[in-house]
GROMACS .gro file of C-alpha atoms in nm:
model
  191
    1UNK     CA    1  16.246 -12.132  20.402
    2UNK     CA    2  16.316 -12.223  20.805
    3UNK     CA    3  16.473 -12.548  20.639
    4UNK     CA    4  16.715 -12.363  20.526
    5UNK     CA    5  16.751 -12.141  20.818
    6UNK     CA    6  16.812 -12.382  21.102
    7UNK     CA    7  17.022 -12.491  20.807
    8UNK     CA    8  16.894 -12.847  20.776
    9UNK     CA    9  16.944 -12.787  20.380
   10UNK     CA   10  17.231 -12.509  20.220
   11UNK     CA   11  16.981 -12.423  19.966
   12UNK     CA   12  16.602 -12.506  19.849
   13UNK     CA   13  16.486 -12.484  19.501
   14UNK     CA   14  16.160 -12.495  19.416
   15UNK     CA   15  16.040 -12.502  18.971
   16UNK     CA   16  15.681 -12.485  18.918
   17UNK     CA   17  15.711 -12.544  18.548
   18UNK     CA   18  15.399 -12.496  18.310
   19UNK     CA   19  15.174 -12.731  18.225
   20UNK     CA   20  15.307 -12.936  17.929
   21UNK     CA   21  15.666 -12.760  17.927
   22UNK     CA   22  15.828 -12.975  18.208
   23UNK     CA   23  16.017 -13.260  18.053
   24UNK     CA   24  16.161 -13.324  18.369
   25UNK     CA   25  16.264 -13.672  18.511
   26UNK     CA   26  15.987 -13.752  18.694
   27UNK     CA   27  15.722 -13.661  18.410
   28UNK     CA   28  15.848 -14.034  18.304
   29UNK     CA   29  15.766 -14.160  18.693
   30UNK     CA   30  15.417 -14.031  18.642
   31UNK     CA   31  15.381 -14.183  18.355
   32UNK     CA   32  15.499 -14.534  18.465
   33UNK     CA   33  15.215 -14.501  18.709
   34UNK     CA   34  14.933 -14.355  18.555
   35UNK     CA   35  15.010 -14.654  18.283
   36UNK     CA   36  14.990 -14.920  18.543
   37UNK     CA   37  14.711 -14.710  18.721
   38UNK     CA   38  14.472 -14.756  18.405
   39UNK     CA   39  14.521 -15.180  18.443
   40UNK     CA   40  14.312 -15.175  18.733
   41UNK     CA   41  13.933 -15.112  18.670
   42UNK     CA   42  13.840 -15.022  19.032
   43UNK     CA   43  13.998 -14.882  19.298
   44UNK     CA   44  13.772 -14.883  19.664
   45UNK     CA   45  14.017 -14.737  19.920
   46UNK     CA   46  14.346 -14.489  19.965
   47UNK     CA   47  14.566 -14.800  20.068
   48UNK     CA   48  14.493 -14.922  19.703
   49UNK     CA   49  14.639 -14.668  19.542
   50UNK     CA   50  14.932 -14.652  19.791
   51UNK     CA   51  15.028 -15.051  19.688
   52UNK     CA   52  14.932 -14.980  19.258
   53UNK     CA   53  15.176 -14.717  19.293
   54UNK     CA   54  15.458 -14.884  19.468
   55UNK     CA   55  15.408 -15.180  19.227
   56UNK     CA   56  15.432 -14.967  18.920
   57UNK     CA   57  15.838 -14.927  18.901
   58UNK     CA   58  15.956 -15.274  18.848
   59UNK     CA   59  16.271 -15.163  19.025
   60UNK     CA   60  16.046 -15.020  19.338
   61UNK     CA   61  16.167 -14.709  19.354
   62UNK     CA   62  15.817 -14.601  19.444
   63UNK     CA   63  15.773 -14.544  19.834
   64UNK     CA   64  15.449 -14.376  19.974
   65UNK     CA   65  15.361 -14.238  20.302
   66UNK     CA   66  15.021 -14.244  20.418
   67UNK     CA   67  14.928 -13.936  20.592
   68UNK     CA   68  14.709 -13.951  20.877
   69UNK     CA   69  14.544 -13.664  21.131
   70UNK     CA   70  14.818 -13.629  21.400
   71UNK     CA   71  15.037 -13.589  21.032
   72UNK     CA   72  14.890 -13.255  20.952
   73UNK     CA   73  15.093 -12.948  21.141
   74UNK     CA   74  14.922 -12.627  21.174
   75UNK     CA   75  15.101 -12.329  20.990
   76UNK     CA   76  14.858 -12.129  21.001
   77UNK     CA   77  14.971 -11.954  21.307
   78UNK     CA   78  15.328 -12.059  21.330
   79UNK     CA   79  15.427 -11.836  20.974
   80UNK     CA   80  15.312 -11.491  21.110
   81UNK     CA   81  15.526 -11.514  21.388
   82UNK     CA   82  15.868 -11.546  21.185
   83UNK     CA   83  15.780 -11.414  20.815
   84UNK     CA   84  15.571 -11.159  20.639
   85UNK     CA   85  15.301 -11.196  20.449
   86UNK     CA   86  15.329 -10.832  20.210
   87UNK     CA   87  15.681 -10.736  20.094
   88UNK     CA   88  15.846 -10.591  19.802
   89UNK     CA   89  16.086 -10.697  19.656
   90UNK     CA   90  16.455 -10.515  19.760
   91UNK     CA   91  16.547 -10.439  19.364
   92UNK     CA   92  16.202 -10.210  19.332
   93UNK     CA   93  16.183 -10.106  19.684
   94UNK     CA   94  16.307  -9.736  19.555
   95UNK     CA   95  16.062  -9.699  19.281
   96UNK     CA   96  15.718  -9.543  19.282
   97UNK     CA   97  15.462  -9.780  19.440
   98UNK     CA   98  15.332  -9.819  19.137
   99UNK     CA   99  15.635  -9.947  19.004
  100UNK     CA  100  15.738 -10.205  19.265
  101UNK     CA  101  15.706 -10.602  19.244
  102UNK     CA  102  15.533 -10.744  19.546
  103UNK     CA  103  15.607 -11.096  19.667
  104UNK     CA  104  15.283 -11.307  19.529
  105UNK     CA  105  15.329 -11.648  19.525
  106UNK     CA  106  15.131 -11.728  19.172
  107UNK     CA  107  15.357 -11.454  19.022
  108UNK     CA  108  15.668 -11.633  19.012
  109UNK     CA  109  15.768 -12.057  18.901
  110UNK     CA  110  16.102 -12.071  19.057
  111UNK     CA  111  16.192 -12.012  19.435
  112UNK     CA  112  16.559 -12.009  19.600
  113UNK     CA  113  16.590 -11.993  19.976
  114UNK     CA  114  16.962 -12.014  20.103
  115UNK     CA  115  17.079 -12.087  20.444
  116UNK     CA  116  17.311 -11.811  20.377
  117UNK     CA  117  17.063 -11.517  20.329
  118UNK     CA  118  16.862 -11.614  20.648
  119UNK     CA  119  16.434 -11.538  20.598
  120UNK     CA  120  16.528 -11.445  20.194
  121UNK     CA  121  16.392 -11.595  19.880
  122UNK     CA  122  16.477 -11.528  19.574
  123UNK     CA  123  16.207 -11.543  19.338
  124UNK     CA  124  16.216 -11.521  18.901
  125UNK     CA  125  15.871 -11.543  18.668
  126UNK     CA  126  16.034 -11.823  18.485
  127UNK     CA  127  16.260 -12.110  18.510
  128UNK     CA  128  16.607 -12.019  18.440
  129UNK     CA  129  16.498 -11.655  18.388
  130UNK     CA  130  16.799 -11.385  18.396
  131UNK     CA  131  16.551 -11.120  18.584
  132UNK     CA  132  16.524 -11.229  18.973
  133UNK     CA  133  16.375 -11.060  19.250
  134UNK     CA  134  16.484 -11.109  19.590
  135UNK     CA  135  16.237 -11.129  19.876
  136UNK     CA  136  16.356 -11.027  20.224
  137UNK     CA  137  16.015 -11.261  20.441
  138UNK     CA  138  16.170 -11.261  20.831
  139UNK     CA  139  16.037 -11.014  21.032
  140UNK     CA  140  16.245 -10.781  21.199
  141UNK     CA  141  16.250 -10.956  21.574
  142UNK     CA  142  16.507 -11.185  21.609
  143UNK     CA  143  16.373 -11.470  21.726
  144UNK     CA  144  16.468 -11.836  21.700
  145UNK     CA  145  16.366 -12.027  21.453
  146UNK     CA  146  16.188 -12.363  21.544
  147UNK     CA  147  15.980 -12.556  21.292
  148UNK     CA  148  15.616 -12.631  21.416
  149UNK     CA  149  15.515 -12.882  21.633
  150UNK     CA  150  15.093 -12.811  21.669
  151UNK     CA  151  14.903 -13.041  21.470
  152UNK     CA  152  14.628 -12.847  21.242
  153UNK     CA  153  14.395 -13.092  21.364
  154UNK     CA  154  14.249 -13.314  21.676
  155UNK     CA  155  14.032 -13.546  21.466
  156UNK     CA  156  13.912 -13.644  21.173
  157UNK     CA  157  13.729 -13.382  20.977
  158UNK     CA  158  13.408 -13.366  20.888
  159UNK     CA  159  13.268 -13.392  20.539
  160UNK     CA  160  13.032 -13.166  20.349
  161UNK     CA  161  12.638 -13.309  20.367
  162UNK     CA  162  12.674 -13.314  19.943
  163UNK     CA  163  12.966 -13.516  19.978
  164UNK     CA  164  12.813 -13.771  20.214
  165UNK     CA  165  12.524 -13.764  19.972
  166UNK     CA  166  12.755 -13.901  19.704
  167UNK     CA  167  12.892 -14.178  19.900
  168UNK     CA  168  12.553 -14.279  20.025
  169UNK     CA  169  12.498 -14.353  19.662
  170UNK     CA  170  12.773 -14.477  19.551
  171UNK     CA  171  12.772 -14.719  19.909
  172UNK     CA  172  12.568 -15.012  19.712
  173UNK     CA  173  12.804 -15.043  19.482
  174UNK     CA  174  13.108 -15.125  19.682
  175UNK     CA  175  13.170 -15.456  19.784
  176UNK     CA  176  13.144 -15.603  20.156
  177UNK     CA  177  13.514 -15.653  20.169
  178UNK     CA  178  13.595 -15.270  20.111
  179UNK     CA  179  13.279 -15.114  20.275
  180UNK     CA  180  13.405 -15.065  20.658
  181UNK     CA  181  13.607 -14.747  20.562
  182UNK     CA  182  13.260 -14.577  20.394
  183UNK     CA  183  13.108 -14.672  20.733
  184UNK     CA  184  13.333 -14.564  20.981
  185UNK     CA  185  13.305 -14.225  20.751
  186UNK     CA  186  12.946 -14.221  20.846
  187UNK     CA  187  13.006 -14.307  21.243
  188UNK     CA  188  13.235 -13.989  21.227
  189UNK     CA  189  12.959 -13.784  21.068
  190UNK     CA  190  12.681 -13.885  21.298
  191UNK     CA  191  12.824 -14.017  21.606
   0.00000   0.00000   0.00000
């Protein structure tokens, strides 16, 4: 939504189709790479995966971005500041409480923020639906809006003791050249 209102993009659609009813173009991306994904017997690290699925398109038109920590930006306290959280939406806003559709994001599968309805989405329970609901999110101060800058996090994070339990197990089976990422996991853990 602050894409479109610092207007880096006119409008922002977002479909969350159901499972199984997508038939969209990339369903046939994922399928070039989960095809070329079940060739390879073992995969030890992320950087693996990164290169199987760049070499799946034989026309590379696969790129992936590793993400690391400084990647991660903290939104946690940048949303509050610009949006709410509860809102109805303005076509039920009249009715009995009862009676009005609040903004929940696993109501709805298709999302529409325009530049040119600043802090509004527009919102619809299925693709392509003719009923829409329209969301008014920006608080009522005026302020600027700046995308975040704070990372979410200063380091690495630290795994749960069952999950560290599972590579510990799993640690004998990997081989020498792949094993320096499972150990710097456990340097992190206890330093």
């Amino acid at each position: 939504m602050a894409l479109a209102e610092i207007k880096r993009f006119n409008i922002i659609q977002y479909y969350f189709p159901l499972r199984g009813h997508s038939f969209l173009p990339n369903d046939r991306d994922f399928g070039v790479v989960k095809k070329f994904l079940a060739k390879h017997d073992r995969i030890y690290l992320p950087k693996q995966v990164c290169e199987i699925i760049i070499k799946s398109s034989s026309s590379q038109k696969f790129t992936v971005t590793m993400v690391d920590v400084e990647d991660v930006i903290d939104f946690k306290d940048w949303w509050p500041r610009l949006y709410k959280k509860i809102v109805n939406s303005v076509e039920t806003e009249n009715l009995p409480r009862d009676k009005r559709i609040p903004f929940h994001l696993s109501t709805f599968r298709y999302f529409r923020y325009s530049g040119e309805f600043p802090g509004t989405v527009v919102a619809s329970s299925f693709i392509a639906a003719l009923l829409e609901h329209t969301f008014i999110l920006r608080t009522t101060g005026k302020r600027h809006v700046t995308l975040p800058h704070k990372k979410a996090y200063d380091k690495r994070q630290k795994l749960s003791e069952a999950k560290l339990s599972d590579l510990k197990k799993i640690l004998q089976f990997i081989p020498e050249e792949f094993k320096s990422l499972y150990t710097d996991i456990f340097e992190v853990h206890n330093p």
